[in-house]
mmCIF file of C-alpha atoms and ligand atoms in Angstrom:
data_model
loop_
_atom_site.group_PDB
_atom_site.id
_atom_site.type_symbol
_atom_site.label_atom_id
_atom_site.label_comp_id
_atom_site.label_asym_id
_atom_site.label_seq_id
_atom_site.Cartn_x
_atom_site.Cartn_y
_atom_site.Cartn_z
ATOM 1 C CA MET A 1 0.000 0.000 0.000
ATOM 2 C CA GLY A 2 2.898 2.383 -0.515
ATOM 3 C CA LYS A 3 5.397 4.069 1.739
ATOM 4 C CA ASP A 4 4.917 5.796 5.014
ATOM 5 C CA SER A 5 5.430 9.447 4.303
ATOM 6 C CA ILE A 6 5.189 11.768 1.364
ATOM 7 C CA GLN A 7 8.082 14.117 0.612
ATOM 8 C CA LEU A 8 7.753 15.794 -2.776
ATOM 9 C CA LYS A 9 10.996 17.672 -3.101
ATOM 10 C CA SER A 10 13.330 15.135 -4.682
ATOM 11 C CA GLN A 11 10.833 13.388 -6.969
ATOM 12 C CA THR A 12 8.482 14.195 -9.791
ATOM 13 C CA ILE A 13 4.797 14.153 -8.970
ATOM 14 C CA LEU A 14 4.228 11.014 -11.032
ATOM 15 C CA ASP A 15 7.104 9.239 -9.273
ATOM 16 C CA LYS A 16 5.597 10.175 -5.943
ATOM 17 C CA MET A 17 2.146 9.011 -7.005
ATOM 18 C CA SER A 18 3.597 5.743 -8.131
ATOM 19 C CA ASP A 19 5.523 5.308 -4.868
ATOM 20 C CA THR A 20 2.432 5.796 -2.758
ATOM 21 C CA SER A 21 0.055 4.026 -5.196
ATOM 22 C CA HIS A 22 -2.075 7.064 -5.968
ATOM 23 C CA GLU A 23 -4.375 6.551 -8.926
ATOM 24 C CA GLN A 24 -5.077 10.094 -10.098
ATOM 25 C CA LEU A 25 -4.235 13.717 -9.336
ATOM 26 C CA ILE A 26 -6.504 16.230 -11.014
ATOM 27 C CA PHE A 27 -5.600 19.919 -11.269
ATOM 28 C CA CYS A 28 -8.562 22.294 -11.596
ATOM 29 C CA SER A 29 -8.213 25.934 -12.582
ATOM 30 C CA ASP A 30 -10.487 28.828 -13.471
ATOM 31 C CA HIS A 31 -8.439 31.986 -13.909
ATOM 32 C CA VAL A 32 -11.487 34.261 -14.024
ATOM 33 C CA LEU A 33 -12.885 33.065 -10.686
ATOM 34 C CA GLY A 34 -9.446 32.456 -9.196
ATOM 35 C CA LEU A 35 -10.159 28.792 -8.533
ATOM 36 C CA LYS A 36 -7.105 26.625 -7.963
ATOM 37 C CA ALA A 37 -7.976 23.154 -6.749
ATOM 38 C CA ILE A 38 -6.465 19.701 -6.662
ATOM 39 C CA ILE A 39 -8.465 16.485 -6.436
ATOM 40 C CA SER A 40 -6.473 13.446 -5.388
ATOM 41 C CA ILE A 41 -7.796 9.921 -5.858
ATOM 42 C CA HIS A 42 -5.665 7.436 -3.989
ATOM 43 C CA ASN A 43 -7.415 4.091 -4.266
ATOM 44 C CA THR A 44 -10.763 2.887 -5.613
ATOM 45 C CA VAL A 45 -10.634 -0.853 -4.871
ATOM 46 C CA LEU A 46 -13.383 -0.647 -2.253
ATOM 47 C CA GLY A 47 -15.559 1.746 -4.264
ATOM 48 C CA PRO A 48 -15.599 5.328 -5.547
ATOM 49 C CA ALA A 49 -13.122 7.579 -3.785
ATOM 50 C CA MET A 50 -14.651 9.686 -1.039
ATOM 51 C CA GLY A 51 -13.245 12.390 1.198
ATOM 52 C CA GLY A 52 -13.864 16.040 1.997
ATOM 53 C CA THR A 53 -12.645 19.217 0.372
ATOM 54 C CA ARG A 54 -10.291 21.425 2.362
ATOM 55 C CA MET A 55 -9.720 25.098 1.664
ATOM 56 C CA TRP A 56 -6.440 26.491 2.912
ATOM 57 C CA ASN A 57 -4.120 29.355 2.088
ATOM 58 C CA TYR A 58 -1.175 27.076 1.288
ATOM 59 C CA THR A 59 2.253 28.687 1.189
ATOM 60 C CA SER A 60 3.033 26.938 -2.114
ATOM 61 C CA GLU A 61 1.489 24.670 -4.732
ATOM 62 C CA GLU A 62 3.878 21.978 -3.565
ATOM 63 C CA ALA A 63 2.430 22.183 -0.059
ATOM 64 C CA ALA A 64 -1.095 21.877 -1.473
ATOM 65 C CA ILE A 65 -0.190 18.847 -3.589
ATOM 66 C CA GLN A 66 1.521 17.230 -0.641
ATOM 67 C CA ASP A 67 -1.539 17.789 1.536
ATOM 68 C CA ALA A 68 -3.886 16.405 -1.137
ATOM 69 C CA LEU A 69 -1.731 13.289 -1.551
ATOM 70 C CA ARG A 70 -1.388 12.693 2.186
ATOM 71 C CA LEU A 71 -5.042 13.329 2.949
ATOM 72 C CA SER A 72 -6.391 11.141 0.141
ATOM 73 C CA ARG A 73 -4.131 8.270 1.144
ATOM 74 C CA GLY A 74 -5.326 8.673 4.715
ATOM 75 C CA MET A 75 -8.921 8.394 3.451
ATOM 76 C CA THR A 76 -8.174 5.041 1.803
ATOM 77 C CA PHE A 77 -7.093 3.570 5.126
ATOM 78 C CA LYS A 78 -9.788 5.390 7.068
ATOM 79 C CA ASN A 79 -12.619 4.187 4.843
ATOM 80 C CA SER A 80 -11.256 0.668 4.885
ATOM 81 C CA ILE A 81 -10.752 0.352 8.642
ATOM 82 C CA ALA A 82 -14.217 1.828 9.224
ATOM 83 C CA GLY A 83 -15.599 -1.055 7.140
ATOM 84 C CA LEU A 84 -16.998 1.233 4.423
ATOM 85 C CA ASN A 85 -17.218 0.288 0.760
ATOM 86 C CA ILE A 86 -15.616 3.438 -0.590
ATOM 87 C CA GLY A 87 -12.101 4.286 -1.691
ATOM 88 C CA GLY A 88 -9.832 7.148 -0.666
ATOM 89 C CA GLY A 89 -9.894 10.623 -2.160
ATOM 90 C CA LYS A 90 -9.672 14.216 -1.070
ATOM 91 C CA ALA A 91 -9.657 17.679 -2.608
ATOM 92 C CA VAL A 92 -7.909 20.885 -1.651
ATOM 93 C CA ILE A 93 -8.736 24.398 -2.805
ATOM 94 C CA ILE A 94 -5.880 26.871 -2.582
ATOM 95 C CA GLY A 95 -6.772 30.287 -1.158
ATOM 96 C CA ASP A 96 -8.053 32.290 1.759
ATOM 97 C CA ALA A 97 -11.592 31.089 2.459
ATOM 98 C CA LYS A 98 -12.518 34.421 4.062
ATOM 99 C CA LYS A 99 -11.569 36.279 0.869
ATOM 100 C CA ILE A 100 -12.444 34.144 -2.151
ATOM 101 C CA LYS A 101 -15.007 31.519 -1.139
ATOM 102 C CA GLY A 102 -18.507 32.021 -2.483
ATOM 103 C CA GLU A 103 -21.267 30.549 -4.634
ATOM 104 C CA LYS A 104 -19.509 30.940 -7.985
ATOM 105 C CA LEU A 105 -16.238 29.435 -6.802
ATOM 106 C CA MET A 106 -17.951 26.483 -5.144
ATOM 107 C CA ARG A 107 -20.208 25.796 -8.123
ATOM 108 C CA ARG A 108 -17.231 25.926 -10.484
ATOM 109 C CA PHE A 109 -15.462 23.431 -8.232
ATOM 110 C CA GLY A 110 -18.637 21.297 -8.280
ATOM 111 C CA LYS A 111 -18.434 21.178 -12.079
ATOM 112 C CA PHE A 112 -14.948 19.703 -11.840
ATOM 113 C CA VAL A 113 -16.172 17.082 -9.359
ATOM 114 C CA ASN A 114 -19.035 16.301 -11.727
ATOM 115 C CA GLY A 115 -16.588 15.825 -14.601
ATOM 116 C CA LEU A 116 -15.157 12.814 -12.780
ATOM 117 C CA GLY A 117 -18.476 11.032 -13.217
ATOM 118 C CA GLY A 118 -18.775 9.713 -9.661
ATOM 119 C CA GLN A 119 -15.215 8.424 -9.278
ATOM 120 C CA TYR A 120 -14.808 11.012 -6.524
ATOM 121 C CA TRP A 121 -17.432 12.090 -3.970
ATOM 122 C CA THR A 122 -16.794 15.167 -1.890
ATOM 123 C CA ALA A 123 -17.986 16.494 1.503
ATOM 124 C CA GLU A 124 -16.849 19.040 4.117
ATOM 125 C CA ASP A 125 -13.362 19.443 5.513
ATOM 126 C CA VAL A 126 -11.515 22.404 7.011
ATOM 127 C CA ASN A 127 -13.048 25.788 6.038
ATOM 128 C CA MET A 128 -16.017 24.173 4.266
ATOM 129 C CA THR A 129 -19.648 24.492 5.330
ATOM 130 C CA MET A 130 -22.942 22.811 4.494
ATOM 131 C CA GLN A 131 -23.786 25.912 2.463
ATOM 132 C CA ASP A 132 -20.721 25.180 0.314
ATOM 133 C CA MET A 133 -21.958 21.609 -0.185
ATOM 134 C CA GLU A 134 -25.310 23.041 -1.300
ATOM 135 C CA TYR A 135 -23.521 25.124 -3.951
ATOM 136 C CA ILE A 136 -21.555 22.082 -5.118
ATOM 137 C CA ARG A 137 -24.814 20.097 -5.255
ATOM 138 C CA MET A 138 -26.173 22.585 -7.823
ATOM 139 C CA GLU A 139 -23.565 21.232 -10.250
ATOM 140 C CA THR A 140 -23.143 17.599 -9.262
ATOM 141 C CA PRO A 141 -24.858 14.749 -7.402
ATOM 142 C CA TYR A 142 -21.455 13.503 -6.185
ATOM 143 C CA VAL A 143 -21.498 15.360 -2.895
ATOM 144 C CA ALA A 144 -22.591 14.417 0.623
ATOM 145 C CA GLY A 145 -22.673 16.269 3.931
ATOM 146 C CA LEU A 146 -25.714 18.202 2.698
ATOM 147 C CA PRO A 147 -28.137 19.913 5.066
ATOM 148 C CA GLU A 148 -30.912 17.792 6.542
ATOM 149 C CA LYS A 149 -33.545 19.947 4.794
ATOM 150 C CA MET A 150 -32.121 18.645 1.495
ATOM 151 C CA GLY A 151 -32.255 15.026 2.627
ATOM 152 C CA GLY A 152 -28.616 15.122 3.703
ATOM 153 C CA SER A 153 -26.915 13.967 6.892
ATOM 154 C CA GLY A 154 -26.037 17.458 8.130
ATOM 155 C CA ASP A 155 -22.810 18.471 9.807
ATOM 156 C CA PRO A 156 -20.556 15.397 10.245
ATOM 157 C CA SER A 157 -18.506 16.973 13.059
ATOM 158 C CA PRO A 158 -20.650 15.788 16.010
ATOM 159 C CA ILE A 159 -20.246 12.185 14.832
ATOM 160 C CA THR A 160 -16.533 12.686 14.232
ATOM 161 C CA ALA A 161 -16.213 14.002 17.786
ATOM 162 C CA TYR A 162 -18.239 11.074 19.122
ATOM 163 C CA GLY A 163 -15.943 8.585 17.363
ATOM 164 C CA VAL A 164 -12.874 10.344 18.766
ATOM 165 C CA PHE A 165 -14.460 10.168 22.218
ATOM 166 C CA CYS A 166 -15.044 6.390 21.810
ATOM 167 C CA GLY A 167 -11.449 5.860 20.571
ATOM 168 C CA MET A 168 -10.099 7.943 23.462
ATOM 169 C CA LYS A 169 -12.050 5.839 25.948
ATOM 170 C CA ALA A 170 -10.678 2.625 24.413
ATOM 171 C CA CYS A 171 -7.134 4.007 24.837
ATOM 172 C CA ALA A 172 -7.899 5.008 28.443
ATOM 173 C CA LYS A 173 -9.100 1.493 29.210
ATOM 174 C CA VAL A 174 -5.729 0.094 28.109
ATOM 175 C CA VAL A 175 -3.613 2.693 29.917
ATOM 176 C CA TYR A 176 -5.637 3.223 33.107
ATOM 177 C CA GLY A 177 -7.619 -0.022 33.344
ATOM 178 C CA THR A 178 -10.888 1.925 33.166
ATOM 179 C CA ASP A 179 -12.427 3.871 30.324
ATOM 180 C CA THR A 180 -13.839 6.650 32.432
ATOM 181 C CA LEU A 181 -12.311 10.000 31.577
ATOM 182 C CA ALA A 182 -13.550 11.704 34.741
ATOM 183 C CA GLY A 183 -10.760 13.684 36.354
ATOM 184 C CA LYS A 184 -8.363 13.153 33.434
ATOM 185 C CA LYS A 185 -6.530 16.254 32.228
ATOM 186 C CA ILE A 186 -7.320 16.442 28.518
ATOM 187 C CA LEU A 187 -5.986 19.139 26.212
ATOM 188 C CA VAL A 188 -8.070 19.852 23.115
ATOM 189 C CA GLN A 189 -6.040 21.696 20.479
ATOM 190 C CA GLY A 190 -8.230 23.397 17.858
ATOM 191 C CA LEU A 191 -11.628 24.713 18.894
ATOM 192 C CA GLY A 192 -13.420 24.395 15.580
ATOM 193 C CA ASN A 193 -16.250 22.020 14.693
ATOM 194 C CA VAL A 194 -14.746 18.761 15.967
ATOM 195 C CA GLY A 195 -12.923 20.266 18.948
ATOM 196 C CA SER A 196 -16.056 22.016 20.259
ATOM 197 C CA TYR A 197 -18.248 18.918 20.059
ATOM 198 C CA LEU A 198 -15.519 16.834 21.686
ATOM 199 C CA ILE A 199 -15.345 19.321 24.565
ATOM 200 C CA GLU A 200 -19.107 18.980 25.033
ATOM 201 C CA LEU A 201 -18.734 15.202 25.447
ATOM 202 C CA LEU A 202 -15.725 15.548 27.759
ATOM 203 C CA VAL A 203 -17.568 18.034 29.967
ATOM 204 C CA LYS A 204 -20.392 15.502 30.436
ATOM 205 C CA GLU A 205 -17.752 12.918 31.342
ATOM 206 C CA ARG A 206 -16.349 15.324 33.994
ATOM 207 C CA ALA A 207 -12.857 15.481 32.502
ATOM 208 C CA LEU A 208 -10.547 18.399 33.367
ATOM 209 C CA ILE A 209 -10.324 20.247 30.086
ATOM 210 C CA LEU A 210 -7.537 22.433 28.749
ATOM 211 C CA VAL A 211 -7.927 24.189 25.397
ATOM 212 C CA SER A 212 -5.830 25.959 22.802
ATOM 213 C CA ASP A 213 -6.469 27.749 19.521
ATOM 214 C CA ILE A 214 -4.658 30.331 17.440
ATOM 215 C CA PHE A 215 -7.750 32.545 17.188
ATOM 216 C CA GLU A 216 -9.103 34.528 20.137
ATOM 217 C CA ASP A 217 -12.730 34.360 18.942
ATOM 218 C CA LYS A 218 -12.628 30.538 18.960
ATOM 219 C CA ILE A 219 -11.241 30.528 22.503
ATOM 220 C CA LYS A 220 -13.841 33.061 23.648
ATOM 221 C CA ARG A 221 -16.701 30.975 22.257
ATOM 222 C CA ILE A 222 -15.556 27.985 24.333
ATOM 223 C CA THR A 223 -14.672 29.813 27.542
ATOM 224 C CA GLU A 224 -18.115 31.445 27.498
ATOM 225 C CA ARG A 225 -19.777 28.012 27.444
ATOM 226 C CA PHE A 226 -17.516 25.771 29.508
ATOM 227 C CA LYS A 227 -15.168 25.805 32.492
ATOM 228 C CA VAL A 228 -11.838 25.164 30.775
ATOM 229 C CA THR A 229 -8.213 26.243 31.190
ATOM 230 C CA VAL A 230 -6.690 28.095 28.242
ATOM 231 C CA VAL A 231 -3.163 27.109 27.198
ATOM 232 C CA ALA A 232 -1.042 29.315 24.902
ATOM 233 C CA ALA A 233 -0.436 27.721 21.490
ATOM 234 C CA ASP A 234 3.315 27.415 22.118
ATOM 235 C CA GLU A 235 2.791 25.774 25.535
ATOM 236 C CA VAL A 236 0.602 22.902 24.270
ATOM 237 C CA TYR A 237 3.285 20.243 23.908
ATOM 238 C CA ARG A 238 4.949 20.721 27.293
ATOM 239 C CA ALA A 239 1.630 20.926 29.189
ATOM 240 C CA ASP A 240 1.176 18.660 32.198
ATOM 241 C CA ILE A 241 -1.718 16.538 30.903
ATOM 242 C CA ASP A 242 -2.951 12.941 30.655
ATOM 243 C CA ILE A 243 -4.388 13.077 27.140
ATOM 244 C CA TYR A 244 -3.569 15.256 24.153
ATOM 245 C CA ALA A 245 -6.402 15.608 21.624
ATOM 246 C CA PRO A 246 -5.169 17.245 18.401
ATOM 247 C CA CYS A 247 -8.214 18.704 16.630
ATOM 248 C CA ALA A 248 -6.559 21.366 14.470
ATOM 249 C CA LEU A 249 -4.328 20.648 11.485
ATOM 250 C CA GLY A 250 -1.892 17.805 10.806
ATOM 251 C CA ALA A 251 1.784 17.104 11.587
ATOM 252 C CA THR A 252 1.670 18.398 15.172
ATOM 253 C CA ILE A 253 3.325 15.171 16.330
ATOM 254 C CA ASN A 254 6.920 15.472 15.219
ATOM 255 C CA SER A 255 10.554 15.316 16.328
ATOM 256 C CA GLN A 256 10.329 18.747 17.976
ATOM 257 C CA THR A 257 7.083 18.183 19.899
ATOM 258 C CA ILE A 258 7.342 14.527 21.030
ATOM 259 C CA PRO A 259 10.323 14.979 23.408
ATOM 260 C CA LYS A 260 8.387 17.697 25.262
ATOM 261 C CA MET A 261 5.221 15.619 25.746
ATOM 262 C CA LYS A 262 4.194 14.396 29.201
ATOM 263 C CA CYS A 263 0.844 12.843 28.213
ATOM 264 C CA LYS A 264 0.103 9.102 28.274
ATOM 265 C CA ILE A 265 -2.400 9.075 25.395
ATOM 266 C CA ILE A 266 -2.860 10.927 22.112
ATOM 267 C CA ALA A 267 -6.376 10.721 20.702
ATOM 268 C CA GLY A 268 -7.772 13.481 18.532
ATOM 269 C CA GLY A 269 -9.742 14.345 15.427
ATOM 270 C CA ALA A 270 -7.106 15.979 13.209
ATOM 271 C CA ASN A 271 -6.050 14.204 10.034
ATOM 272 C CA ASN A 272 -2.411 13.226 9.427
ATOM 273 C CA GLN A 273 -1.247 13.999 12.941
ATOM 274 C CA LEU A 274 2.131 12.274 12.547
ATOM 275 C CA GLU A 275 4.572 14.333 10.489
ATOM 276 C CA ASP A 276 6.462 11.183 9.521
ATOM 277 C CA GLU A 277 4.206 8.178 10.104
ATOM 278 C CA ALA A 278 6.761 5.446 10.782
ATOM 279 C CA LEU A 279 9.332 7.563 12.623
ATOM 280 C CA HIS A 280 6.966 9.463 14.890
ATOM 281 C CA ALA A 281 4.693 6.524 15.685
ATOM 282 C CA LYS A 282 7.825 4.691 16.874
ATOM 283 C CA MET A 283 9.035 7.695 18.898
ATOM 284 C CA LEU A 284 5.664 7.809 20.676
ATOM 285 C CA GLN A 285 5.812 4.088 21.402
ATOM 286 C CA ASP A 286 9.356 4.401 22.787
ATOM 287 C CA GLN A 287 8.247 7.271 25.012
ATOM 288 C CA GLY A 288 5.367 5.195 26.414
ATOM 289 C CA ILE A 289 2.629 7.307 24.806
ATOM 290 C CA LEU A 290 -0.340 5.335 23.463
ATOM 291 C CA TYR A 291 -1.364 6.729 20.080
ATOM 292 C CA GLY A 292 -4.961 6.277 18.906
ATOM 293 C CA PRO A 293 -4.434 6.231 15.116
ATOM 294 C CA ASP A 294 -6.009 9.384 13.689
ATOM 295 C CA PHE A 295 -7.609 7.818 10.625
ATOM 296 C CA LEU A 296 -9.313 5.216 12.778
ATOM 297 C CA ILE A 297 -10.635 7.315 15.616
ATOM 298 C CA ASN A 298 -11.719 10.274 13.452
ATOM 299 C CA SER A 299 -13.675 8.093 11.014
ATOM 300 C CA GLY A 300 -17.071 9.082 12.503
ATOM 301 C CA GLY A 301 -17.500 11.920 10.015
ATOM 302 C CA ILE A 302 -16.970 9.757 6.958
ATOM 303 C CA ILE A 303 -19.259 7.103 8.464
ATOM 304 C CA ASN A 304 -21.936 9.790 8.692
ATOM 305 C CA VAL A 305 -21.613 10.948 5.070
ATOM 306 C CA TYR A 306 -21.214 7.371 3.821
ATOM 307 C CA PHE A 307 -24.718 6.457 4.997
ATOM 308 C CA GLU A 308 -25.988 9.556 3.172
ATOM 309 C CA GLN A 309 -24.055 8.648 0.022
ATOM 310 C CA GLN A 310 -25.579 5.165 0.134
ATOM 311 C CA GLY A 311 -29.065 6.715 0.333
ATOM 312 C CA ASN A 312 -29.676 4.899 3.602
ATOM 313 C CA TYR A 313 -29.288 7.468 6.371
ATOM 314 C CA HIS A 314 -30.442 6.537 9.861
ATOM 315 C CA ARG A 315 -28.867 8.389 12.758
ATOM 316 C CA SER A 316 -29.136 5.342 15.048
ATOM 317 C CA LYS A 317 -27.217 3.151 12.553
ATOM 318 C CA VAL A 318 -24.568 5.843 12.163
ATOM 319 C CA LEU A 319 -24.088 6.114 15.932
ATOM 320 C CA GLU A 320 -23.881 2.340 16.229
ATOM 321 C CA LYS A 321 -21.177 2.210 13.559
ATOM 322 C CA ALA A 322 -19.288 5.118 15.158
ATOM 323 C CA GLU A 323 -19.368 3.228 18.467
ATOM 324 C CA ASP A 324 -17.530 0.348 16.730
ATOM 325 C CA ILE A 325 -14.499 2.648 16.848
ATOM 326 C CA TYR A 326 -14.101 1.668 20.514
ATOM 327 C CA LYS A 327 -13.790 -2.034 19.665
ATOM 328 C CA MET A 328 -11.640 -1.449 16.601
ATOM 329 C CA THR A 329 -9.261 0.757 18.623
ATOM 330 C CA THR A 330 -8.960 -2.014 21.214
ATOM 331 C CA ASP A 331 -8.299 -4.578 18.454
ATOM 332 C CA VAL A 332 -5.662 -2.331 16.860
ATOM 333 C CA ILE A 333 -3.872 -1.868 20.188
ATOM 334 C CA ASN A 334 -3.931 -5.636 20.861
ATOM 335 C CA PHE A 335 -2.709 -6.466 17.328
ATOM 336 C CA ALA A 336 0.125 -3.942 17.805
ATOM 337 C CA SER A 337 1.125 -5.475 21.097
ATOM 338 C CA VAL A 338 1.037 -9.083 19.815
ATOM 339 C CA ASN A 339 3.077 -8.198 16.718
ATOM 340 C CA ASN A 340 5.366 -5.709 18.454
ATOM 341 C CA ILE A 341 4.520 -2.923 16.026
ATOM 342 C CA THR A 342 3.212 0.605 16.561
ATOM 343 C CA THR A 343 -0.523 1.197 16.861
ATOM 344 C CA HIS A 344 -0.335 3.264 13.678
ATOM 345 C CA GLN A 345 1.251 0.404 11.733
ATOM 346 C CA SER A 346 -1.234 -2.000 13.253
ATOM 347 C CA ALA A 347 -4.175 0.093 11.994
ATOM 348 C CA LEU A 348 -2.543 0.425 8.561
ATOM 349 C CA ASN A 349 -2.040 -3.350 8.340
ATOM 350 C CA ILE A 350 -5.653 -4.106 9.258
ATOM 351 C CA ALA A 351 -6.971 -1.524 6.763
ATOM 352 C CA ALA A 352 -4.621 -2.698 3.984
ATOM 353 C CA LYS A 353 -5.607 -6.332 4.541
ATOM 354 C CA ARG A 354 -9.276 -5.504 3.942
ATOM 355 C CA ILE A 355 -8.394 -3.730 0.678
ATOM 356 C CA GLU A 356 -6.214 -6.621 -0.448
ATOM 357 C CA ASP A 357 -8.996 -9.119 0.332
ATOM 358 C CA PHE A 358 -11.453 -7.074 -1.716
ATOM 359 C CA SER A 359 -9.070 -6.705 -4.637
ATOM 360 C CA ARG A 360 -8.760 -10.493 -4.767
ATOM 361 C CA LEU A 361 -12.531 -10.733 -4.705
ATOM 362 C CA LYS A 362 -12.686 -8.497 -7.762
ATOM 363 C CA SER A 363 -9.953 -10.265 -9.722
ATOM 364 C CA PRO A 364 -9.187 -13.694 -8.238
ATOM 365 C CA THR A 365 -5.692 -14.987 -8.754
ATOM 366 C CA PHE A 366 -5.492 -17.618 -11.549
ATOM 367 C CA LYS A 367 -3.270 -20.665 -11.299
HETATM 368 P P1 LIG B 1 -12.284 23.687 11.823
HETATM 369 O O1 LIG B 1 -11.706 24.544 10.758
HETATM 370 O O2 LIG B 1 -13.703 23.885 12.234
HETATM 371 O O3 LIG B 1 -11.398 23.829 13.156
HETATM 372 C C1 LIG B 1 -10.019 23.833 13.170
HETATM 373 C C2 LIG B 1 -9.599 24.705 14.353
HETATM 374 O O4 LIG B 1 -8.194 24.575 14.555
HETATM 375 C C3 LIG B 1 -9.869 26.207 14.149
HETATM 376 O O5 LIG B 1 -10.518 26.741 15.283
HETATM 377 C C4 LIG B 1 -8.474 26.797 13.996
HETATM 378 O O6 LIG B 1 -8.388 28.120 14.446
HETATM 379 C C5 LIG B 1 -7.669 25.851 14.848
HETATM 380 N N1 LIG B 1 -6.232 25.835 14.589
HETATM 381 C C6 LIG B 1 -5.581 25.853 13.406
HETATM 382 N N2 LIG B 1 -4.259 25.779 13.616
HETATM 383 C C7 LIG B 1 -4.069 25.712 14.960
HETATM 384 C C8 LIG B 1 -2.936 25.612 15.809
HETATM 385 N N3 LIG B 1 -1.695 25.585 15.312
HETATM 386 N N4 LIG B 1 -3.129 25.544 17.158
HETATM 387 C C9 LIG B 1 -4.372 25.571 17.685
HETATM 388 N N5 LIG B 1 -5.474 25.667 16.923
HETATM 389 C C10 LIG B 1 -5.339 25.732 15.588
HETATM 390 O O7 LIG B 1 -12.018 22.182 11.382
HETATM 391 P P2 LIG B 1 -12.731 20.855 11.906
HETATM 392 O O8 LIG B 1 -13.810 20.492 10.967
HETATM 393 O O9 LIG B 1 -13.005 20.967 13.357
HETATM 394 O O10 LIG B 1 -11.557 19.806 11.679
HETATM 395 C C11 LIG B 1 -10.465 19.736 12.577
HETATM 396 C C12 LIG B 1 -9.529 18.612 12.151
HETATM 397 O O11 LIG B 1 -10.247 17.392 12.159
HETATM 398 C C13 LIG B 1 -8.945 18.752 10.738
HETATM 399 O O12 LIG B 1 -7.655 18.197 10.716
HETATM 400 C C14 LIG B 1 -9.873 17.891 9.888
HETATM 401 O O13 LIG B 1 -9.240 17.438 8.719
HETATM 402 C C15 LIG B 1 -10.161 16.769 10.861
HETATM 403 N N6 LIG B 1 -11.411 16.064 10.610
HETATM 404 C C16 LIG B 1 -12.598 16.717 10.628
HETATM 405 C C17 LIG B 1 -13.782 16.007 10.424
HETATM 406 C C18 LIG B 1 -15.111 16.684 10.510
HETATM 407 O O14 LIG B 1 -16.137 15.969 10.596
HETATM 408 N N7 LIG B 1 -15.183 17.997 10.520
HETATM 409 C C19 LIG B 1 -13.742 14.625 10.163
HETATM 410 C C20 LIG B 1 -12.497 13.975 10.177
HETATM 411 C C21 LIG B 1 -11.334 14.708 10.396
#
């Protein structure tokens, strides 16, 4: 299923795609509207590729390509380990959402998605709203995460947060012998959609919550609702906590941050938390920190939109499937321990095995 991390610098894009088994990378441009987007389809063995669209003011095209490749590959494993019959894909739009996002831009992007004829289905990711999905829907049926009034499944973030909560509890059970989070010091980094819903669940559980964000308005919105301790963004990694829940952007777990960490568990909603998957998963293991693999424990959101995409949306079924994250996290931790591998590698192996089994089903080996 390809290598562990994606570094673009020394290789051509096609070499990199080949190395990490990506199927397609589609560049979309409209110079009049200022649309610059990249759709990355990693693997379609299990079904059409599905994964959200992220809008971000990337510092370079290379950074955007790298993000699209990493995120779409993550979706392949996420969709597989969640037991969904969809492949991995993701899209990124380059630009400042506050400045250029609007109906025309989103509809133009929707036309590009439509051009792929259902090979790629989109939904929300960072800086995308249900309103944006509505605009995309005007141009293509290949979009989920639509508002409930349109027959959609609504905002996926509460289910993502619920899945993270279940995964976190499974990790706690292994580390502390009990899955109650009451009294545990938990730092939630990133107070957006997922982070806020996760805090709501942790408050009910009577955890001691610490929070951090780079924007004052996000912090204010949380401190007005909940009793939490605010931690400065540059103090997050050295904080004296039990559990670190990354719910902002990726690559926060790296060679600079790990040595500072005092937590026993990492379980959060952000995608691609490990800067270098193999290296940093191993560093966490060596430091005695239990890592709840991101693509497993944040799969609640894709579970939610998957049921919508299948035309079979029932909230109770979605919650039931999201609760499976607890058991799967336990299985992944046990498999890692039996095979003396990291939890991240364990989750990758289980996800890759399901894809391999399905690919054999599609084209059996001949003798
Ligand atoms: P969001 O944009 O609503 O929230 C992200 C928050 O992180 C914002 O408040 C932002 O200010 C903050 N942030 C950014 N950089 C930060 C930093 N360095 N330190 C502290 N805070 C920082 O996004 P979201 O929908 O909540 O998604 C959060 C993460 O979860 C993303 O990585 C996303 O890919 C992942 N994810 C989201 C879903 C979902 O259902 N929304 C599903 C799966 C994975």
